[in-house]
Amino acid sequence: PLDASRNVEAQYARGAISMQTGDLETAEMWFRLAAGSGDWASTCHLAELLARQDKVQAAKALFRGLDTPAAANQLAKLAVRAGEREEARGLLLRAAEGGDAAAMGNLALFLERGIGGPADAAAAARWRRRAQEAVAAAS
């Protein structure tokens, strides 16, 4: 059997199982261990877990300092959860410009609906098209 104290995949699995069974304290411990080893999925799950417990600032701290489009997209999700729509829109733009396809699609939605700033149907259409192209290129 895998020694979860040393194996990041086992730590992630233990965190996921604990989360599914509602043992959030244990899930947080396992996700924190795996995230500390640089596991991206564990970092995202830990952030989601913290946000569910109204610890949005602690969740945001996990992604601050990570200068990647994916981190900016995760920060945008947390900003939305905190009601910080203008900040979320700026983060989505940064992530989308960096090539994050999910952020491109989310930014298109923000632009289409005027979330966090003025609506811009033309820009929304451009970002939606870029998101579709990015997804197609990744397939």
CSV table of N, CA and C in Angstrom, one decimal:
chain,number,residue,atom,x,y,z
A,1,PRO,N,0.8,-1.2,0.0
A,1,PRO,CA,0.0,0.0,0.0
A,1,PRO,C,0.9,1.3,0.0
A,2,LEU,N,0.3,2.3,-0.5
A,2,LEU,CA,1.0,3.6,-0.6
A,2,LEU,C,1.0,4.3,0.8
A,3,ASP,N,2.2,4.8,1.1
A,3,ASP,CA,2.3,5.5,2.4
A,3,ASP,C,1.9,7.0,2.1
A,4,ALA,N,0.7,7.3,2.6
A,4,ALA,CA,0.1,8.6,2.3
A,4,ALA,C,0.9,9.8,2.9
A,5,SER,N,1.8,9.5,3.9
A,5,SER,CA,2.6,10.6,4.5
A,5,SER,C,3.7,11.0,3.6
A,6,ARG,N,4.0,10.2,2.5
A,6,ARG,CA,5.1,10.6,1.6
A,6,ARG,C,4.6,10.6,0.2
A,7,ASN,N,3.4,10.2,-0.2
A,7,ASN,CA,3.0,10.1,-1.5
A,7,ASN,C,1.9,11.2,-1.8
A,8,VAL,N,2.2,12.1,-2.7
A,8,VAL,CA,1.3,13.2,-3.0
A,8,VAL,C,0.0,12.7,-3.6
A,9,GLU,N,0.0,11.7,-4.5
A,9,GLU,CA,-1.2,11.1,-5.0
A,9,GLU,C,-2.1,10.5,-4.0
A,10,ALA,N,-1.5,9.8,-3.0
A,10,ALA,CA,-2.2,9.2,-1.9
A,10,ALA,C,-2.8,10.3,-1.0
A,11,GLN,N,-2.0,11.4,-0.8
A,11,GLN,CA,-2.5,12.5,0.0
A,11,GLN,C,-3.7,13.1,-0.6
A,12,TYR,N,-3.6,13.3,-1.9
A,12,TYR,CA,-4.8,13.9,-2.7
A,12,TYR,C,-6.0,13.0,-2.6
A,13,ALA,N,-5.8,11.7,-2.8
A,13,ALA,CA,-6.9,10.7,-2.7
A,13,ALA,C,-7.5,10.7,-1.3
A,14,ARG,N,-6.7,10.7,-0.3
A,14,ARG,CA,-7.2,10.8,1.1
A,14,ARG,C,-8.0,12.1,1.3
A,15,GLY,N,-7.5,13.2,0.8
A,15,GLY,CA,-8.3,14.4,0.9
A,15,GLY,C,-9.6,14.4,0.2
A,16,ALA,N,-9.6,13.8,-1.0
A,16,ALA,CA,-10.9,13.7,-1.7
A,16,ALA,C,-11.9,12.8,-1.1
A,17,ILE,N,-11.4,11.7,-0.5
A,17,ILE,CA,-12.3,10.8,0.2
A,17,ILE,C,-12.9,11.4,1.4
A,18,SER,N,-12.0,12.1,2.2
A,18,SER,CA,-12.4,12.8,3.4
A,18,SER,C,-13.5,13.9,3.1
A,19,MET,N,-13.2,14.6,2.0
A,19,MET,CA,-14.2,15.6,1.6
A,19,MET,C,-15.5,15.0,1.2
A,20,GLN,N,-15.5,13.9,0.5
A,20,GLN,CA,-16.7,13.3,0.1
A,20,GLN,C,-17.5,12.8,1.3
A,21,THR,N,-16.8,12.3,2.3
A,21,THR,CA,-17.5,11.8,3.5
A,21,THR,C,-17.9,12.9,4.5
A,22,GLY,N,-17.5,14.1,4.2
A,22,GLY,CA,-17.9,15.3,5.0
A,22,GLY,C,-16.9,15.5,6.2
A,23,ASP,N,-15.8,14.9,6.2
A,23,ASP,CA,-14.7,15.1,7.2
A,23,ASP,C,-13.8,16.2,6.7
A,24,LEU,N,-14.3,17.4,6.8
A,24,LEU,CA,-13.6,18.6,6.2
A,24,LEU,C,-12.2,18.8,6.9
A,25,GLU,N,-12.2,18.6,8.2
A,25,GLU,CA,-10.9,18.8,8.9
A,25,GLU,C,-9.8,17.9,8.4
A,26,THR,N,-10.1,16.6,8.2
A,26,THR,CA,-9.2,15.7,7.7
A,26,THR,C,-8.9,16.0,6.2
A,27,ALA,N,-9.9,16.3,5.4
A,27,ALA,CA,-9.7,16.7,4.0
A,27,ALA,C,-8.7,17.9,3.9
A,28,GLU,N,-8.9,18.9,4.7
A,28,GLU,CA,-8.0,20.0,4.7
A,28,GLU,C,-6.6,19.6,5.0
A,29,MET,N,-6.4,18.7,6.0
A,29,MET,CA,-5.0,18.3,6.4
A,29,MET,C,-4.3,17.6,5.2
A,30,TRP,N,-5.0,16.7,4.5
A,30,TRP,CA,-4.4,15.9,3.4
A,30,TRP,C,-4.2,16.8,2.2
A,31,PHE,N,-5.2,17.7,1.9
A,31,PHE,CA,-5.0,18.6,0.8
A,31,PHE,C,-3.8,19.6,1.0
A,32,ARG,N,-3.7,20.0,2.3
A,32,ARG,CA,-2.6,20.9,2.6
A,32,ARG,C,-1.2,20.3,2.5
A,33,LEU,N,-1.2,19.0,2.9
A,33,LEU,CA,0.1,18.3,2.7
A,33,LEU,C,0.5,18.2,1.2
A,34,ALA,N,-0.5,17.7,0.4
A,34,ALA,CA,-0.2,17.6,-1.0
A,34,ALA,C,0.0,18.9,-1.7
A,35,ALA,N,-0.7,19.9,-1.3
A,35,ALA,CA,-0.5,21.3,-1.9
A,35,ALA,C,0.9,21.8,-1.5
A,36,GLY,N,1.3,21.5,-0.3
A,36,GLY,CA,2.7,21.9,0.1
A,36,GLY,C,3.8,21.3,-0.7
A,37,SER,N,3.5,20.2,-1.4
A,37,SER,CA,4.4,19.5,-2.3
A,37,SER,C,4.3,20.0,-3.7
A,38,GLY,N,3.4,21.0,-3.9
A,38,GLY,CA,3.2,21.6,-5.2
A,38,GLY,C,2.1,21.0,-6.1
A,39,ASP,N,1.3,20.1,-5.5
A,39,ASP,CA,0.2,19.5,-6.3
A,39,ASP,C,-0.9,20.5,-6.6
A,40,TRP,N,-1.1,20.8,-7.9
A,40,TRP,CA,-2.0,21.8,-8.3
A,40,TRP,C,-3.4,21.5,-8.0
A,41,ALA,N,-3.8,20.2,-8.2
A,41,ALA,CA,-5.2,19.8,-8.0
A,41,ALA,C,-5.5,19.9,-6.5
A,42,SER,N,-4.6,19.5,-5.6
A,42,SER,CA,-4.8,19.6,-4.2
A,42,SER,C,-4.9,21.1,-3.8
A,43,THR,N,-4.1,22.0,-4.4
A,43,THR,CA,-4.2,23.4,-4.1
A,43,THR,C,-5.6,23.9,-4.4
A,44,CYS,N,-6.1,23.5,-5.6
A,44,CYS,CA,-7.4,24.0,-6.0
A,44,CYS,C,-8.5,23.4,-5.1
A,45,HIS,N,-8.4,22.2,-4.7
A,45,HIS,CA,-9.4,21.6,-3.8
A,45,HIS,C,-9.3,22.2,-2.4
A,46,LEU,N,-8.1,22.5,-1.9
A,46,LEU,CA,-7.9,23.1,-0.6
A,46,LEU,C,-8.6,24.5,-0.7
A,47,ALA,N,-8.4,25.2,-1.7
A,47,ALA,CA,-9.0,26.6,-1.9
A,47,ALA,C,-10.5,26.5,-1.8
A,48,GLU,N,-11.0,25.5,-2.6
A,48,GLU,CA,-12.5,25.3,-2.6
A,48,GLU,C,-13.0,25.0,-1.2
A,49,LEU,N,-12.3,24.1,-0.5
A,49,LEU,CA,-12.7,23.7,0.8
A,49,LEU,C,-12.7,24.9,1.8
A,50,LEU,N,-11.6,25.7,1.7
A,50,LEU,CA,-11.5,26.9,2.6
A,50,LEU,C,-12.6,27.9,2.2
A,51,ALA,N,-12.9,28.1,0.9
A,51,ALA,CA,-13.9,29.1,0.5
A,51,ALA,C,-15.3,28.6,1.0
A,52,ARG,N,-15.6,27.3,1.0
A,52,ARG,CA,-16.8,26.8,1.5
A,52,ARG,C,-17.0,27.1,3.0
A,53,GLN,N,-15.9,27.2,3.7
A,53,GLN,CA,-15.9,27.5,5.1
A,53,GLN,C,-15.8,29.0,5.4
A,54,ASP,N,-16.1,29.8,4.4
A,54,ASP,CA,-16.0,31.3,4.5
A,54,ASP,C,-14.6,31.8,4.8
A,55,LYS,N,-13.6,31.1,4.4
A,55,LYS,CA,-12.2,31.4,4.6
A,55,LYS,C,-11.6,31.8,3.2
A,56,VAL,N,-12.3,32.8,2.5
A,56,VAL,CA,-11.9,33.2,1.2
A,56,VAL,C,-10.5,33.8,1.1
A,57,GLN,N,-10.2,34.6,2.1
A,57,GLN,CA,-8.9,35.2,2.1
A,57,GLN,C,-7.8,34.2,2.3
A,58,ALA,N,-8.0,33.2,3.1
A,58,ALA,CA,-7.0,32.1,3.2
A,58,ALA,C,-6.9,31.3,1.9
A,59,ALA,N,-8.0,31.1,1.2
A,59,ALA,CA,-8.0,30.5,-0.1
A,59,ALA,C,-7.2,31.3,-1.1
A,60,LYS,N,-7.5,32.6,-1.1
A,60,LYS,CA,-6.8,33.5,-2.0
A,60,LYS,C,-5.3,33.4,-1.8
A,61,ALA,N,-4.9,33.3,-0.6
A,61,ALA,CA,-3.4,33.3,-0.2
A,61,ALA,C,-2.7,32.1,-0.9
A,62,LEU,N,-3.4,31.1,-1.2
A,62,LEU,CA,-2.8,29.9,-1.8
A,62,LEU,C,-2.3,30.2,-3.2
A,63,PHE,N,-3.0,31.2,-3.9
A,63,PHE,CA,-2.7,31.4,-5.3
A,63,PHE,C,-1.9,32.7,-5.5
A,64,ARG,N,-1.9,33.6,-4.4
A,64,ARG,CA,-1.1,34.8,-4.6
A,64,ARG,C,0.4,34.5,-4.7
A,65,GLY,N,1.1,35.1,-5.5
A,65,GLY,CA,2.5,34.9,-5.7
A,65,GLY,C,2.7,33.8,-6.8
A,66,LEU,N,1.7,33.2,-7.2
A,66,LEU,CA,1.8,32.3,-8.4
A,66,LEU,C,1.5,33.0,-9.6
A,67,ASP,N,2.4,33.4,-10.4
A,67,ASP,CA,2.2,34.2,-11.6
A,67,ASP,C,1.9,33.4,-12.8
A,68,THR,N,0.8,32.7,-12.7
A,68,THR,CA,0.3,31.9,-13.9
A,68,THR,C,-1.1,32.2,-14.2
A,69,PRO,N,-1.5,32.0,-15.5
A,69,PRO,CA,-2.8,32.2,-15.9
A,69,PRO,C,-3.8,31.4,-15.1
A,70,ALA,N,-3.5,30.1,-14.8
A,70,ALA,CA,-4.4,29.3,-14.0
A,70,ALA,C,-4.6,29.8,-12.6
A,71,ALA,N,-3.5,30.3,-12.0
A,71,ALA,CA,-3.7,30.9,-10.7
A,71,ALA,C,-4.6,32.1,-10.7
A,72,ALA,N,-4.4,33.0,-11.7
A,72,ALA,CA,-5.3,34.2,-11.9
A,72,ALA,C,-6.7,33.7,-12.0
A,73,ASN,N,-7.0,32.7,-12.8
A,73,ASN,CA,-8.3,32.2,-13.0
A,73,ASN,C,-8.9,31.7,-11.6
A,74,GLN,N,-8.1,31.0,-10.9
A,74,GLN,CA,-8.6,30.5,-9.5
A,74,GLN,C,-8.9,31.7,-8.6
A,75,LEU,N,-8.0,32.7,-8.7
A,75,LEU,CA,-8.2,33.9,-7.8
A,75,LEU,C,-9.5,34.6,-8.3
A,76,ALA,N,-9.8,34.6,-9.6
A,76,ALA,CA,-11.0,35.2,-10.1
A,76,ALA,C,-12.3,34.5,-9.5
A,77,LYS,N,-12.2,33.2,-9.5
A,77,LYS,CA,-13.3,32.4,-8.9
A,77,LYS,C,-13.6,32.8,-7.5
A,78,LEU,N,-12.5,32.9,-6.7
A,78,LEU,CA,-12.6,33.3,-5.3
A,78,LEU,C,-13.1,34.7,-5.2
A,79,ALA,N,-12.7,35.6,-6.0
A,79,ALA,CA,-13.1,37.0,-6.0
A,79,ALA,C,-14.7,37.1,-6.2
A,80,VAL,N,-15.1,36.3,-7.2
A,80,VAL,CA,-16.6,36.2,-7.4
A,80,VAL,C,-17.3,35.7,-6.2
A,81,ARG,N,-16.8,34.7,-5.6
A,81,ARG,CA,-17.4,34.2,-4.4
A,81,ARG,C,-17.5,35.2,-3.3
A,82,ALA,N,-16.5,36.1,-3.2
A,82,ALA,CA,-16.4,37.2,-2.2
A,82,ALA,C,-17.2,38.4,-2.6
A,83,GLY,N,-17.8,38.4,-3.8
A,83,GLY,CA,-18.6,39.5,-4.3
A,83,GLY,C,-17.7,40.6,-4.9
A,84,GLU,N,-16.5,40.3,-5.2
A,84,GLU,CA,-15.5,41.3,-5.8
A,84,GLU,C,-15.5,41.1,-7.3
A,85,ARG,N,-16.6,41.5,-7.9
A,85,ARG,CA,-16.7,41.3,-9.4
A,85,ARG,C,-15.8,42.1,-10.2
A,86,GLU,N,-15.4,43.3,-9.9
A,86,GLU,CA,-14.5,44.1,-10.7
A,86,GLU,C,-13.1,43.5,-10.6
A,87,GLU,N,-12.7,43.0,-9.4
A,87,GLU,CA,-11.4,42.4,-9.3
A,87,GLU,C,-11.4,41.1,-10.1
A,88,ALA,N,-12.5,40.3,-10.0
A,88,ALA,CA,-12.6,39.1,-10.8
A,88,ALA,C,-12.5,39.3,-12.3
A,89,ARG,N,-13.1,40.4,-12.8
A,89,ARG,CA,-13.0,40.6,-14.2
A,89,ARG,C,-11.6,40.9,-14.6
A,90,GLY,N,-10.9,41.7,-13.8
A,90,GLY,CA,-9.5,42.0,-14.1
A,90,GLY,C,-8.6,40.8,-14.0
A,91,LEU,N,-8.8,39.9,-13.1
A,91,LEU,CA,-8.1,38.7,-13.0
A,91,LEU,C,-8.4,37.7,-14.2
A,92,LEU,N,-9.7,37.7,-14.6
A,92,LEU,CA,-10.0,36.9,-15.7
A,92,LEU,C,-9.3,37.4,-17.0
A,93,LEU,N,-9.3,38.7,-17.1
A,93,LEU,CA,-8.6,39.3,-18.3
A,93,LEU,C,-7.1,38.9,-18.3
A,94,ARG,N,-6.5,39.0,-17.1
A,94,ARG,CA,-5.1,38.6,-17.0
A,94,ARG,C,-4.9,37.1,-17.4
A,95,ALA,N,-5.8,36.3,-16.8
A,95,ALA,CA,-5.7,34.8,-17.1
A,95,ALA,C,-5.9,34.5,-18.6
A,96,ALA,N,-7.0,35.2,-19.1
A,96,ALA,CA,-7.3,35.0,-20.5
A,96,ALA,C,-6.2,35.4,-21.5
A,97,GLU,N,-5.6,36.6,-21.2
A,97,GLU,CA,-4.5,37.0,-22.0
A,97,GLU,C,-3.3,36.1,-21.9
A,98,GLY,N,-3.2,35.4,-20.8
A,98,GLY,CA,-2.1,34.4,-20.6
A,98,GLY,C,-2.4,33.1,-21.2
A,99,GLY,N,-3.6,32.9,-21.8
A,99,GLY,CA,-3.9,31.7,-22.5
A,99,GLY,C,-4.8,30.7,-21.8
A,100,ASP,N,-5.3,31.0,-20.7
A,100,ASP,CA,-6.2,30.1,-20.0
A,100,ASP,C,-7.6,30.0,-20.6
A,101,ALA,N,-7.9,28.9,-21.2
A,101,ALA,CA,-9.1,28.8,-22.0
A,101,ALA,C,-10.4,28.9,-21.1
A,102,ALA,N,-10.4,28.4,-19.9
A,102,ALA,CA,-11.5,28.5,-19.0
A,102,ALA,C,-11.7,30.0,-18.7
A,103,ALA,N,-10.6,30.7,-18.5
A,103,ALA,CA,-10.8,32.2,-18.2
A,103,ALA,C,-11.3,32.9,-19.4
A,104,MET,N,-10.9,32.5,-20.6
A,104,MET,CA,-11.4,33.2,-21.8
A,104,MET,C,-13.0,33.1,-21.8
A,105,GLY,N,-13.5,31.8,-21.6
A,105,GLY,CA,-14.9,31.6,-21.6
A,105,GLY,C,-15.6,32.4,-20.5
A,106,ASN,N,-15.0,32.4,-19.3
A,106,ASN,CA,-15.6,33.2,-18.2
A,106,ASN,C,-15.6,34.7,-18.4
A,107,LEU,N,-14.5,35.2,-19.0
A,107,LEU,CA,-14.4,36.6,-19.3
A,107,LEU,C,-15.5,36.9,-20.4
A,108,ALA,N,-15.7,36.1,-21.3
A,108,ALA,CA,-16.7,36.3,-22.3
A,108,ALA,C,-18.1,36.5,-21.7
A,109,LEU,N,-18.4,35.7,-20.7
A,109,LEU,CA,-19.6,35.8,-20.0
A,109,LEU,C,-19.7,37.1,-19.2
A,110,PHE,N,-18.6,37.5,-18.5
A,110,PHE,CA,-18.6,38.7,-17.8
A,110,PHE,C,-18.8,39.9,-18.7
A,111,LEU,N,-18.2,39.9,-19.9
A,111,LEU,CA,-18.3,41.0,-20.9
A,111,LEU,C,-19.7,41.0,-21.4
A,112,GLU,N,-20.3,39.8,-21.7
A,112,GLU,CA,-21.6,39.7,-22.3
A,112,GLU,C,-22.7,40.3,-21.3
A,113,ARG,N,-22.5,40.0,-20.1
A,113,ARG,CA,-23.5,40.4,-19.1
A,113,ARG,C,-23.2,41.6,-18.3
A,114,GLY,N,-22.0,42.2,-18.6
A,114,GLY,CA,-21.7,43.5,-17.9
A,114,GLY,C,-21.4,43.2,-16.4
A,115,ILE,N,-20.8,42.1,-16.1
A,115,ILE,CA,-20.4,41.8,-14.7
A,115,ILE,C,-19.0,42.4,-14.4
A,116,GLY,N,-18.9,43.2,-13.4
A,116,GLY,CA,-17.7,43.8,-13.0
A,116,GLY,C,-17.2,45.0,-13.9
A,117,GLY,N,-18.1,45.4,-14.8
A,117,GLY,CA,-17.7,46.5,-15.7
A,117,GLY,C,-18.8,46.6,-16.8
A,118,PRO,N,-18.6,47.5,-17.7
A,118,PRO,CA,-19.6,47.6,-18.8
A,118,PRO,C,-19.7,46.4,-19.7
A,119,ALA,N,-20.9,46.2,-20.2
A,119,ALA,CA,-21.1,45.1,-21.2
A,119,ALA,C,-20.4,45.5,-22.5
A,120,ASP,N,-19.9,44.5,-23.2
A,120,ASP,CA,-19.2,44.7,-24.5
A,120,ASP,C,-19.4,43.4,-25.3
A,121,ALA,N,-20.5,43.4,-26.1
A,121,ALA,CA,-20.8,42.2,-26.9
A,121,ALA,C,-19.8,41.8,-27.9
A,122,ALA,N,-19.1,42.8,-28.5
A,122,ALA,CA,-18.1,42.5,-29.5
A,122,ALA,C,-16.9,41.8,-28.8
A,123,ALA,N,-16.4,42.3,-27.7
A,123,ALA,CA,-15.3,41.7,-26.9
A,123,ALA,C,-15.7,40.4,-26.4
A,124,ALA,N,-16.9,40.2,-26.0
A,124,ALA,CA,-17.4,38.9,-25.5
A,124,ALA,C,-17.3,37.9,-26.6
A,125,ALA,N,-17.7,38.2,-27.8
A,125,ALA,CA,-17.7,37.3,-28.9
A,125,ALA,C,-16.3,36.9,-29.3
A,126,ARG,N,-15.4,37.9,-29.2
A,126,ARG,CA,-13.9,37.6,-29.5
A,126,ARG,C,-13.4,36.6,-28.5
A,127,TRP,N,-13.6,36.9,-27.2
A,127,TRP,CA,-13.1,36.0,-26.2
A,127,TRP,C,-13.7,34.6,-26.2
A,128,ARG,N,-15.0,34.5,-26.6
A,128,ARG,CA,-15.7,33.2,-26.7
A,128,ARG,C,-15.1,32.5,-27.8
A,129,ARG,N,-14.8,33.1,-29.0
A,129,ARG,CA,-14.2,32.5,-30.1
A,129,ARG,C,-12.7,32.0,-29.7
A,130,ARG,N,-12.0,32.8,-29.0
A,130,ARG,CA,-10.6,32.4,-28.6
A,130,ARG,C,-10.7,31.3,-27.7
A,131,ALA,N,-11.7,31.2,-26.8
A,131,ALA,CA,-11.8,30.1,-25.9
A,131,ALA,C,-12.1,28.8,-26.7
A,132,GLN,N,-13.0,28.9,-27.6
A,132,GLN,CA,-13.3,27.7,-28.4
A,132,GLN,C,-12.1,27.2,-29.2
A,133,GLU,N,-11.3,28.2,-29.8
A,133,GLU,CA,-10.1,27.8,-30.5
A,133,GLU,C,-9.0,27.2,-29.6
A,134,ALA,N,-8.9,27.7,-28.3
A,134,ALA,CA,-8.0,27.2,-27.4
A,134,ALA,C,-8.3,25.7,-27.0
A,135,VAL,N,-9.6,25.5,-26.8
A,135,VAL,CA,-10.1,24.2,-26.4
A,135,VAL,C,-9.9,23.2,-27.6
A,136,ALA,N,-10.2,23.7,-28.8
A,136,ALA,CA,-10.0,22.8,-30.0
A,136,ALA,C,-8.5,22.5,-30.2
A,137,ALA,N,-7.6,23.4,-29.9
A,137,ALA,CA,-6.2,23.2,-30.1
A,137,ALA,C,-5.6,22.2,-29.1
A,138,ALA,N,-6.3,22.2,-27.9
A,138,ALA,CA,-5.8,21.3,-26.8
A,138,ALA,C,-6.3,19.9,-27.0
A,139,SER,N,-7.3,19.7,-27.9
A,139,SER,CA,-7.9,18.4,-28.1
A,139,SER,C,-7.1,17.5,-29.0
